[in-house]
CSV table of C-alpha atoms and ligand atoms in Angstrom, one decimal:
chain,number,residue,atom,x,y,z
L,56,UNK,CA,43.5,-19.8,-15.5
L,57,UNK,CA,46.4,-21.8,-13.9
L,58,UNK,CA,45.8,-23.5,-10.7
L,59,UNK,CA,48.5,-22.6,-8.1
L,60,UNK,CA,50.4,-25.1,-6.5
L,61,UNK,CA,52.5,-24.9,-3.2
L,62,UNK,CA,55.2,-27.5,-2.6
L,63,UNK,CA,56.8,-28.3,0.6
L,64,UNK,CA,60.4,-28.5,0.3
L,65,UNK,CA,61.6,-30.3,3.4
L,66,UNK,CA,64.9,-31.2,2.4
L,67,UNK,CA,67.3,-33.4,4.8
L,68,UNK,CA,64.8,-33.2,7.4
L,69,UNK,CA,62.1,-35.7,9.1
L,70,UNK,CA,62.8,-39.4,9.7
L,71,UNK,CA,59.5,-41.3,8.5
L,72,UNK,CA,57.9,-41.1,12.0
L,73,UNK,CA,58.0,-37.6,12.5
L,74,UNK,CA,56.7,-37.2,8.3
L,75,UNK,CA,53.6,-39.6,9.3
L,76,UNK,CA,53.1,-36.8,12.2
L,77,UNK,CA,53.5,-33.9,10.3
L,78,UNK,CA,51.2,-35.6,7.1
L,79,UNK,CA,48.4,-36.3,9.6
L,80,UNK,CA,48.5,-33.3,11.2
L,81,UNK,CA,48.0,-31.7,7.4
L,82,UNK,CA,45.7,-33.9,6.2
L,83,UNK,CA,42.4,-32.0,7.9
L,84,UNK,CA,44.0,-29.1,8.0
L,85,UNK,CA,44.7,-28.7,4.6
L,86,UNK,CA,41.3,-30.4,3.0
L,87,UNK,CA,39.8,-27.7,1.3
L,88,UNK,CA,43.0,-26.0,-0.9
L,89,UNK,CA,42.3,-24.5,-3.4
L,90,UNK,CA,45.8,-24.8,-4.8
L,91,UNK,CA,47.5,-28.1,-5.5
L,92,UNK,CA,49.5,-29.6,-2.4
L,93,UNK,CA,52.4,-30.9,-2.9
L,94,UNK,CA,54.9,-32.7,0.2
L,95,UNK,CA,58.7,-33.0,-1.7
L,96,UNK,CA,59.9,-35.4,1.2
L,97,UNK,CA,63.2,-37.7,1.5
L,98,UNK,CA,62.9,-41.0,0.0
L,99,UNK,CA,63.2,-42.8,3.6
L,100,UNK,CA,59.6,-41.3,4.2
L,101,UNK,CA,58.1,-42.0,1.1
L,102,UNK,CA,56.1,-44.7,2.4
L,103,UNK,CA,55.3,-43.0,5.6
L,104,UNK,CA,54.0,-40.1,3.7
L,105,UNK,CA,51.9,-42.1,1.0
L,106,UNK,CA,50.5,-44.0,3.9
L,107,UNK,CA,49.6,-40.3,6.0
L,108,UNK,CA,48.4,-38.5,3.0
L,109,UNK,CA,46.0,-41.7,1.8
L,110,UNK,CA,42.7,-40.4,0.7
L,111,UNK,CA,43.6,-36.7,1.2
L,112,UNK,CA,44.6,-33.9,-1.6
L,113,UNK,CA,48.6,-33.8,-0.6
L,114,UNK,CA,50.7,-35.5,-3.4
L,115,UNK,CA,54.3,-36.7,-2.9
L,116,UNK,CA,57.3,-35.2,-4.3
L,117,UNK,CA,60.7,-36.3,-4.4
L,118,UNK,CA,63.7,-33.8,-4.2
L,119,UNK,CA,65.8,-35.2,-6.8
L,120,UNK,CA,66.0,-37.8,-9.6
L,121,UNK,CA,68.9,-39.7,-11.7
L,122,UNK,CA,68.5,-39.9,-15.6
L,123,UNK,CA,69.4,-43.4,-16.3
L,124,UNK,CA,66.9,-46.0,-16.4
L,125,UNK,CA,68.5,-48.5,-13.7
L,126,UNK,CA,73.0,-49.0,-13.6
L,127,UNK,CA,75.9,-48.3,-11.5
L,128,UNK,CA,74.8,-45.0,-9.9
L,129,UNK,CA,75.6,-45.7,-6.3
L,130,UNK,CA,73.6,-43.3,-3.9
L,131,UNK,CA,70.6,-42.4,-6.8
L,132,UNK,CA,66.9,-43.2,-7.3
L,133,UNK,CA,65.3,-43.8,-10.9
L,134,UNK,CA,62.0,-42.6,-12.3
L,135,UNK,CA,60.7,-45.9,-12.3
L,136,UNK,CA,62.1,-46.2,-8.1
L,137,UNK,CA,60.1,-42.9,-7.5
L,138,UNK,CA,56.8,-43.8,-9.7
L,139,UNK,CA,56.5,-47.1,-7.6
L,140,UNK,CA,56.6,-45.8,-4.4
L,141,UNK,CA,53.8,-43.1,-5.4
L,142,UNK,CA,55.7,-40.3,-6.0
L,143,UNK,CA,54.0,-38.0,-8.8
L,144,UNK,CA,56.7,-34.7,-8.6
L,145,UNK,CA,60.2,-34.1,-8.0
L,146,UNK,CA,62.0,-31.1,-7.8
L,147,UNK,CA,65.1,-30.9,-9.8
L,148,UNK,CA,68.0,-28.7,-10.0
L,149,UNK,CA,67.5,-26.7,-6.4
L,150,UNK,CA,70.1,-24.5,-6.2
L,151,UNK,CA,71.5,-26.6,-3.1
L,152,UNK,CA,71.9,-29.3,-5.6
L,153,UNK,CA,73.9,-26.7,-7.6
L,154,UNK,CA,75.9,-25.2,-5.0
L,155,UNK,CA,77.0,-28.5,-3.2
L,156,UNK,CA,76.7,-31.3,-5.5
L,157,UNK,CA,77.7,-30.3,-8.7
L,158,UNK,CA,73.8,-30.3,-10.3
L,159,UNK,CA,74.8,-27.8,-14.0
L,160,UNK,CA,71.9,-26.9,-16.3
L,161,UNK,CA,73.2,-29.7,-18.3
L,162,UNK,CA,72.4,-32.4,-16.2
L,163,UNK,CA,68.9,-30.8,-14.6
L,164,UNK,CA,68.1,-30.6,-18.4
L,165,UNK,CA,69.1,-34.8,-18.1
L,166,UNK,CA,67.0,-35.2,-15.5
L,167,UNK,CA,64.0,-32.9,-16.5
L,168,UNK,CA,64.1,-34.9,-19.8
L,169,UNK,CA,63.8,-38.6,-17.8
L,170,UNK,CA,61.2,-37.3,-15.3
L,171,UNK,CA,58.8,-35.7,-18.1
L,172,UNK,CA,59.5,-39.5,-20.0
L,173,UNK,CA,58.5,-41.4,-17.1
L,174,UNK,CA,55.3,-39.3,-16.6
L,175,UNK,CA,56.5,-37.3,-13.3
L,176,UNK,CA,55.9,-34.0,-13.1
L,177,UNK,CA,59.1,-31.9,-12.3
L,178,UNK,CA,59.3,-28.8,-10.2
L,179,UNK,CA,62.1,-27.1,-12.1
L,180,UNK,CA,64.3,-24.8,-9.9
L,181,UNK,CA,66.0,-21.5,-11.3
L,182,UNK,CA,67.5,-18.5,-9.8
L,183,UNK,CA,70.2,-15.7,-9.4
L,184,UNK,CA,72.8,-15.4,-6.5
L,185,UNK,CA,73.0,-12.2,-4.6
L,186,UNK,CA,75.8,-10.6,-7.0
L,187,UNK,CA,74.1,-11.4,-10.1
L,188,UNK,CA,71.0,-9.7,-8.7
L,189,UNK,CA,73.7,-6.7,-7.8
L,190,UNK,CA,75.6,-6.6,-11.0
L,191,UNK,CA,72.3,-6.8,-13.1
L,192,UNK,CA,72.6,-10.1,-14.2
L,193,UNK,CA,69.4,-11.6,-12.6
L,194,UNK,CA,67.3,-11.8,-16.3
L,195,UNK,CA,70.3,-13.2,-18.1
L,196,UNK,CA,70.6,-15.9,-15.7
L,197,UNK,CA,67.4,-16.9,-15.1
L,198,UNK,CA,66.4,-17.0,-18.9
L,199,UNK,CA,69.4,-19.3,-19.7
L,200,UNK,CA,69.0,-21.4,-16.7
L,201,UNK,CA,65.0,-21.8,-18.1
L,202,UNK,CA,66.5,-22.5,-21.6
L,203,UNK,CA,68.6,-24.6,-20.7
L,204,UNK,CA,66.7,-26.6,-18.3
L,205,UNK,CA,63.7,-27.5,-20.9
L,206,UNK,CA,66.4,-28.1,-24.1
L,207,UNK,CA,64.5,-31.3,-26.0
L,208,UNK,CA,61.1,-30.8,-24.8
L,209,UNK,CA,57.6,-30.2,-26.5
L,210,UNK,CA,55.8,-27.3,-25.8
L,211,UNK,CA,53.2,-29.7,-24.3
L,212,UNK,CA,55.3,-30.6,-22.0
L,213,UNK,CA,56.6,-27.7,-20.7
L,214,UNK,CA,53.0,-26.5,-20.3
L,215,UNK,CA,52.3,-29.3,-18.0
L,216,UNK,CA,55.4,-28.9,-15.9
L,217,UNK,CA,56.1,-26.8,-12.9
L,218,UNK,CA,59.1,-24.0,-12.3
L,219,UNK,CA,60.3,-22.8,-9.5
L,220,UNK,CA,62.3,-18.9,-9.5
L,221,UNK,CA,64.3,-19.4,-6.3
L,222,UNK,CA,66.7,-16.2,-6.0
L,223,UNK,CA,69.4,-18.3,-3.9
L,224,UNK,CA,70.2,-15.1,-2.1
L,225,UNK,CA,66.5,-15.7,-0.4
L,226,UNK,CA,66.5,-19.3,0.5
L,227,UNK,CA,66.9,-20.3,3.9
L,228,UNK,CA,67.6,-16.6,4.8
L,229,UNK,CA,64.7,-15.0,5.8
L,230,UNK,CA,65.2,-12.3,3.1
L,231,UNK,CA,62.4,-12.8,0.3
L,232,UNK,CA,62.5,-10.8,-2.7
L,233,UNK,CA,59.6,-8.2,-2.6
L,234,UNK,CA,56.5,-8.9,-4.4
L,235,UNK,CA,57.3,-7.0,-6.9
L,236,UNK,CA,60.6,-8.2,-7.6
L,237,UNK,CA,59.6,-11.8,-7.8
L,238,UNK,CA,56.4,-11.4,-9.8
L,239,UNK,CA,59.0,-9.2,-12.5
L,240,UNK,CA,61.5,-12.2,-12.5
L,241,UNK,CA,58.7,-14.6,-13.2
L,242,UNK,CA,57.4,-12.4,-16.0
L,243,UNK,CA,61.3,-12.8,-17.7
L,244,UNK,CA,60.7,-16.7,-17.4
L,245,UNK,CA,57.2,-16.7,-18.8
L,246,UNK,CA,58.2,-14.2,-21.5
L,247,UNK,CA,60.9,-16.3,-22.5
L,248,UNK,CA,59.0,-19.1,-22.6
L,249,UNK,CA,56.5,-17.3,-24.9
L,250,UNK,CA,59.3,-16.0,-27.0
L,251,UNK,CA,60.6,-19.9,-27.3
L,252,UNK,CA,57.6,-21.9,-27.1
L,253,UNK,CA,54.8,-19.8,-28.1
L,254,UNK,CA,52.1,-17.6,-25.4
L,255,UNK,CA,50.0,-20.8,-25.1
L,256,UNK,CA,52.6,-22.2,-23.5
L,257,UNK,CA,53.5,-19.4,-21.7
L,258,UNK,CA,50.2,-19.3,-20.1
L,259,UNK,CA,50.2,-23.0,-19.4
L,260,UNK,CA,53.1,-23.4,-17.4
L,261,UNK,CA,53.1,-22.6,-13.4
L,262,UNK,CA,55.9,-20.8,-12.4
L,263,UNK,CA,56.4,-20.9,-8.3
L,264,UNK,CA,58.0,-18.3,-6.0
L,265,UNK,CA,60.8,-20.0,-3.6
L,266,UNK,CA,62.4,-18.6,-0.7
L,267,UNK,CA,61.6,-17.8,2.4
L,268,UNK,CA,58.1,-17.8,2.0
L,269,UNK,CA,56.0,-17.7,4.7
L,270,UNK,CA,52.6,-17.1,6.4
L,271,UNK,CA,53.8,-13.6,6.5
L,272,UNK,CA,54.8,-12.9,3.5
L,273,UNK,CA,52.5,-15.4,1.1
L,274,UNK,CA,49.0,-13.3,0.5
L,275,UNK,CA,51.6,-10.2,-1.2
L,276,UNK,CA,53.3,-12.7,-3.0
L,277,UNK,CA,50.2,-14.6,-4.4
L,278,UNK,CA,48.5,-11.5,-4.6
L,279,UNK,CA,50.8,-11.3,-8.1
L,280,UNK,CA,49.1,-12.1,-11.3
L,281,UNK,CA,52.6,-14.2,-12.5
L,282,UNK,CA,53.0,-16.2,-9.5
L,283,UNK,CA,51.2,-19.4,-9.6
L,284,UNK,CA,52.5,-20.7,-6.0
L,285,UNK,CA,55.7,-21.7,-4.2
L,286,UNK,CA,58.4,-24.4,-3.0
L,287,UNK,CA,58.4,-23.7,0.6
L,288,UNK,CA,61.4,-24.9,2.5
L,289,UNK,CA,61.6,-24.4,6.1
L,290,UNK,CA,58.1,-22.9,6.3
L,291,UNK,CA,56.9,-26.6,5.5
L,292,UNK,CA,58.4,-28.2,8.6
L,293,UNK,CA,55.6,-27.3,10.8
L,294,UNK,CA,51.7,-28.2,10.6
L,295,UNK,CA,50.2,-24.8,11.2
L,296,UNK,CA,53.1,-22.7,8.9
L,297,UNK,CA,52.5,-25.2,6.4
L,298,UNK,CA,48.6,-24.9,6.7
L,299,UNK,CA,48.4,-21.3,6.4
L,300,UNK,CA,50.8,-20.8,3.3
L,301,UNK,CA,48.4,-23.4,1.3
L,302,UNK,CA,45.4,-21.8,2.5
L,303,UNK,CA,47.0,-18.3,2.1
L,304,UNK,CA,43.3,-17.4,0.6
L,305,UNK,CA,41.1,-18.7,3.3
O,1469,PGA,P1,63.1,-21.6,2.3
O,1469,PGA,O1,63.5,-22.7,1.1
O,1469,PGA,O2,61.6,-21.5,2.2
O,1469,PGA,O3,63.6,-22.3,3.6
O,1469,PGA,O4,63.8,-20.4,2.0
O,1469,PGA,C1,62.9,-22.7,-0.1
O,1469,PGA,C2,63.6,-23.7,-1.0
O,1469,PGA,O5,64.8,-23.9,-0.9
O,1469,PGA,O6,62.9,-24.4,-1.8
């Protein structure tokens, strides 16, 4: 049995006062998860967070990671940089991080690669755009993204590591895919991943549903026997949203 997980994605949002707020408000609220809780927070509120979430079950994420050890990398944060400051998962290649800042599978796969070396745990993000979905594509993609993604890894690994299936067409839209749909894409992944790695694996690895996920919408979606969670983005900006997606089972 995997144990689901549900990350917070909060993106460029919350200076470290307002995270401490939202953390506190949280802690209680969230206590008796049965799913791991995960905050994926801005590096400015790392400390704020840590200092919130002391004591409780919510464990820091970061939302991104460089691949070199220490250098000339003006603007990024190391493994070691995240590890000190408490940090335990980050999410890497969001499809934000695609779109606007250049992130290609060959540079999550760098980064998935340093993470899993530096003992964090990375929340892997995959997913189709809207015409892939139309022309059919959606599999395809999704497999080579995954391939791609954990190239160089042990199967040990991978079975301790997290992936996200984000259709991009869903995040930040308000359109999620139906249950259905996102349980089926998630099968592809583990499938693949069987196919690859062997079904131990397969059965090891938690594979998240992002996009648009919501009180609403996260019983259905959980309700699916291949979706072990989800990276919630704007759903995680607000105490009692954020309280009733973790404890979609309560
Ligand atoms: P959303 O974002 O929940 O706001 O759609 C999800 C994500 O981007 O991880």
């Amino acid at each position: 049995m995997r144990k689901p997980i549900i990350a917070g994605n909060w993106k460029m949002n919350k200076t470290p006062e307002e995270a401490a707020e939202l953390v506190k408000a949280l802690v209680p609220a969230v206590k008796g998860a049965d799913c791991d809780v995960v905050v994926c927070v801005p590096a400015v509120c790392f400390a704020a967070v840590m200092e919130a979430a002391k004591g409780s079950n919510i464990r820091l994420g970061a939302q991104n990671v460089h691949f070199a050890k220490s250098g000339a990398y003006t603007g990024e944060l190391s493994v070691d940089m995240l590890t000190a400051c408490g940090v335990e998962y980050v999410v890497i290649g969001h499809s934000e991080r695609r779109q606007y800042f250049g992130e290609t599978d060959a540079t999550v796969n760098l980064r998935v690669k340093a993470a899993v070396a530096g003992g964090l745990t990375p929340i892997v993000c995959v997913g189709e755009k809207k015409e892939e979905r139309e022309n059919g594509y959606t599999d395809a993609i999704v497999e080579y993204q995954t391939r791609m993604a954990l190239t160089g890894l042990t199967g040990e690994q991978i079975s301790a590591l997290v992936i996200a299936y984000e259709p991009v067409w869903a995040i930040g839209t308000g359109l999620t895919a139906t249950d259905e749909q996102a349980n089926e894409t998630i099968s592809v992944i583990r499938k693949a991943i069987a196919r690859q790695y062997g079904q131990h694996v397969a059965d090891a690895v938690r594979i998240q549903y992002g996009g648009s996920m919501n009180p609403g919408n996260v019983k259905g979606l959980m309700a699916q026997p291949e979706i072990d969670g989800g990276l919630i983005g704007g759903a995680s900006l607000k105490a009692p949203d954020f309280t009733a997606v973790v404890m979609y089972n309560k």
